[in-house]
Structures are given as structure tokens and as C-alpha cells.
mmCIF file of C-alpha atoms in Angstrom:
data_model
loop_
_atom_site.group_PDB
_atom_site.id
_atom_site.type_symbol
_atom_site.label_atom_id
_atom_site.label_comp_id
_atom_site.label_asym_id
_atom_site.label_seq_id
_atom_site.Cartn_x
_atom_site.Cartn_y
_atom_site.Cartn_z
ATOM 1 C CA MET A 262 53.737 112.768 132.985
ATOM 2 C CA SER A 263 54.804 110.434 130.080
ATOM 3 C CA HIS A 264 58.271 109.056 131.236
ATOM 4 C CA LEU A 265 56.429 107.575 134.783
ATOM 5 C CA PHE A 266 53.657 105.644 132.225
ATOM 6 C CA ILE A 267 56.205 104.487 130.785
ATOM 7 C CA LEU A 268 58.072 103.307 133.648
ATOM 8 C CA LEU A 269 54.536 101.911 134.759
ATOM 9 C CA ILE A 270 53.922 99.754 131.841
ATOM 10 C CA MET A 271 57.801 98.840 131.342
ATOM 11 C CA TYR A 272 58.201 97.553 135.083
ATOM 12 C CA ALA A 273 54.699 95.877 135.261
ATOM 13 C CA GLY A 274 55.652 94.134 132.172
ATOM 14 C CA ILE A 275 59.064 93.090 134.168
ATOM 15 C CA GLY A 276 56.914 92.131 136.947
ATOM 16 C CA LEU A 277 54.763 89.551 134.673
ATOM 17 C CA PHE A 278 57.510 87.852 132.938
ATOM 18 C CA VAL A 279 58.974 87.317 135.821
ATOM 19 C CA LEU A 280 56.426 85.478 137.833
ATOM 20 C CA LYS A 281 55.203 83.601 134.834
ATOM 21 C CA HIS A 282 58.587 82.159 134.101
ATOM 22 C CA VAL A 283 60.509 82.696 138.164
ATOM 23 C CA MET A 284 56.816 81.763 139.607
ATOM 24 C CA GLN A 285 56.374 79.337 137.444
ATOM 25 C CA TYR A 286 52.751 80.765 137.385
ATOM 26 C CA SER A 287 50.352 78.296 134.280
ATOM 27 C CA ASN A 288 49.391 81.356 132.749
ATOM 28 C CA TYR A 289 49.610 85.399 132.570
ATOM 29 C CA HIS A 290 46.294 85.532 133.679
ATOM 30 C CA GLU A 291 47.427 83.786 137.075
ATOM 31 C CA ALA A 292 50.220 87.114 137.536
ATOM 32 C CA PHE A 293 48.892 89.127 135.733
ATOM 33 C CA PHE A 294 47.801 91.473 138.949
ATOM 34 C CA PRO A 295 50.295 90.809 141.356
ATOM 35 C CA GLY A 296 52.829 91.922 138.293
ATOM 36 C CA ILE A 297 51.558 95.393 137.709
ATOM 37 C CA THR A 298 51.692 95.779 141.562
ATOM 38 C CA LEU A 299 55.407 94.856 141.349
ATOM 39 C CA GLY A 300 55.300 97.260 138.693
ATOM 40 C CA ILE A 301 54.089 100.409 140.324
ATOM 41 C CA ILE A 302 55.958 99.531 143.424
ATOM 42 C CA ALA A 303 58.898 99.313 141.547
ATOM 43 C CA THR A 304 58.997 103.188 140.039
ATOM 44 C CA ILE A 305 57.179 104.259 143.014
ATOM 45 C CA ILE A 306 61.204 103.192 144.316
ATOM 46 C CA HIS A 307 62.963 104.542 140.287
ATOM 47 C CA VAL A 308 60.725 107.574 141.352
ATOM 48 C CA VAL A 309 61.579 108.006 144.893
ATOM 49 C CA ILE A 310 65.383 107.575 144.481
ATOM 50 C CA ARG A 311 66.024 110.093 141.160
ATOM 51 C CA GLN A 312 64.166 112.435 143.770
ATOM 52 C CA SER A 313 66.241 112.482 146.127
ATOM 53 C CA ASP A 314 69.289 112.415 143.191
ATOM 54 C CA GLN A 315 67.891 115.299 142.514
ATOM 55 C CA LYS A 316 67.981 117.188 145.906
ATOM 56 C CA LYS A 317 71.033 115.813 146.184
ATOM 57 C CA GLU A 318 72.834 117.319 142.794
ATOM 58 C CA ASN A 319 70.324 121.011 143.890
ATOM 59 C CA LYS A 320 71.966 121.323 147.750
ATOM 60 C CA GLU A 321 76.271 120.311 145.585
ATOM 61 C CA ASP A 322 75.360 123.315 143.416
ATOM 62 C CA GLN A 323 74.729 125.329 146.300
ATOM 63 C CA ILE A 324 76.933 124.600 148.420
ATOM 64 C CA MET A 325 79.738 125.715 144.798
#
């Protein structure tokens, strides 16, 4: 569970940084909620991809 929290914080920080500097929001307050939203979406995508990779590995182990 702490792994998910760390991922969420990391991706939210990256999203906030990208929105502040690349999208040129005037301050961090404007970029806060969109940055958090990007962090949540990135965390969900990361977890889904990781779970699908684990399922593939389990199937390969069962075949061998």
C-alpha cells in the first residue's frame, strides 16, 4: 500500500511540475488540482500495466 502512495506522490509532483512549467500556469495554485489528477491517472496506468505484466509472467511460469 505504501508503494501506491509513493507512486501517487511522485506522479502528482511530476504532473504539477509539468503543468506549471510546460503549460505555463502563473503559479502552483492553478496547477495543483490538474497536477493531482494527472498523478492519479498515471498511478492507475502504472498499476494496470504492472498487473498485466505479472499475469503474463505467471502464465509463462505455468507453461514451463
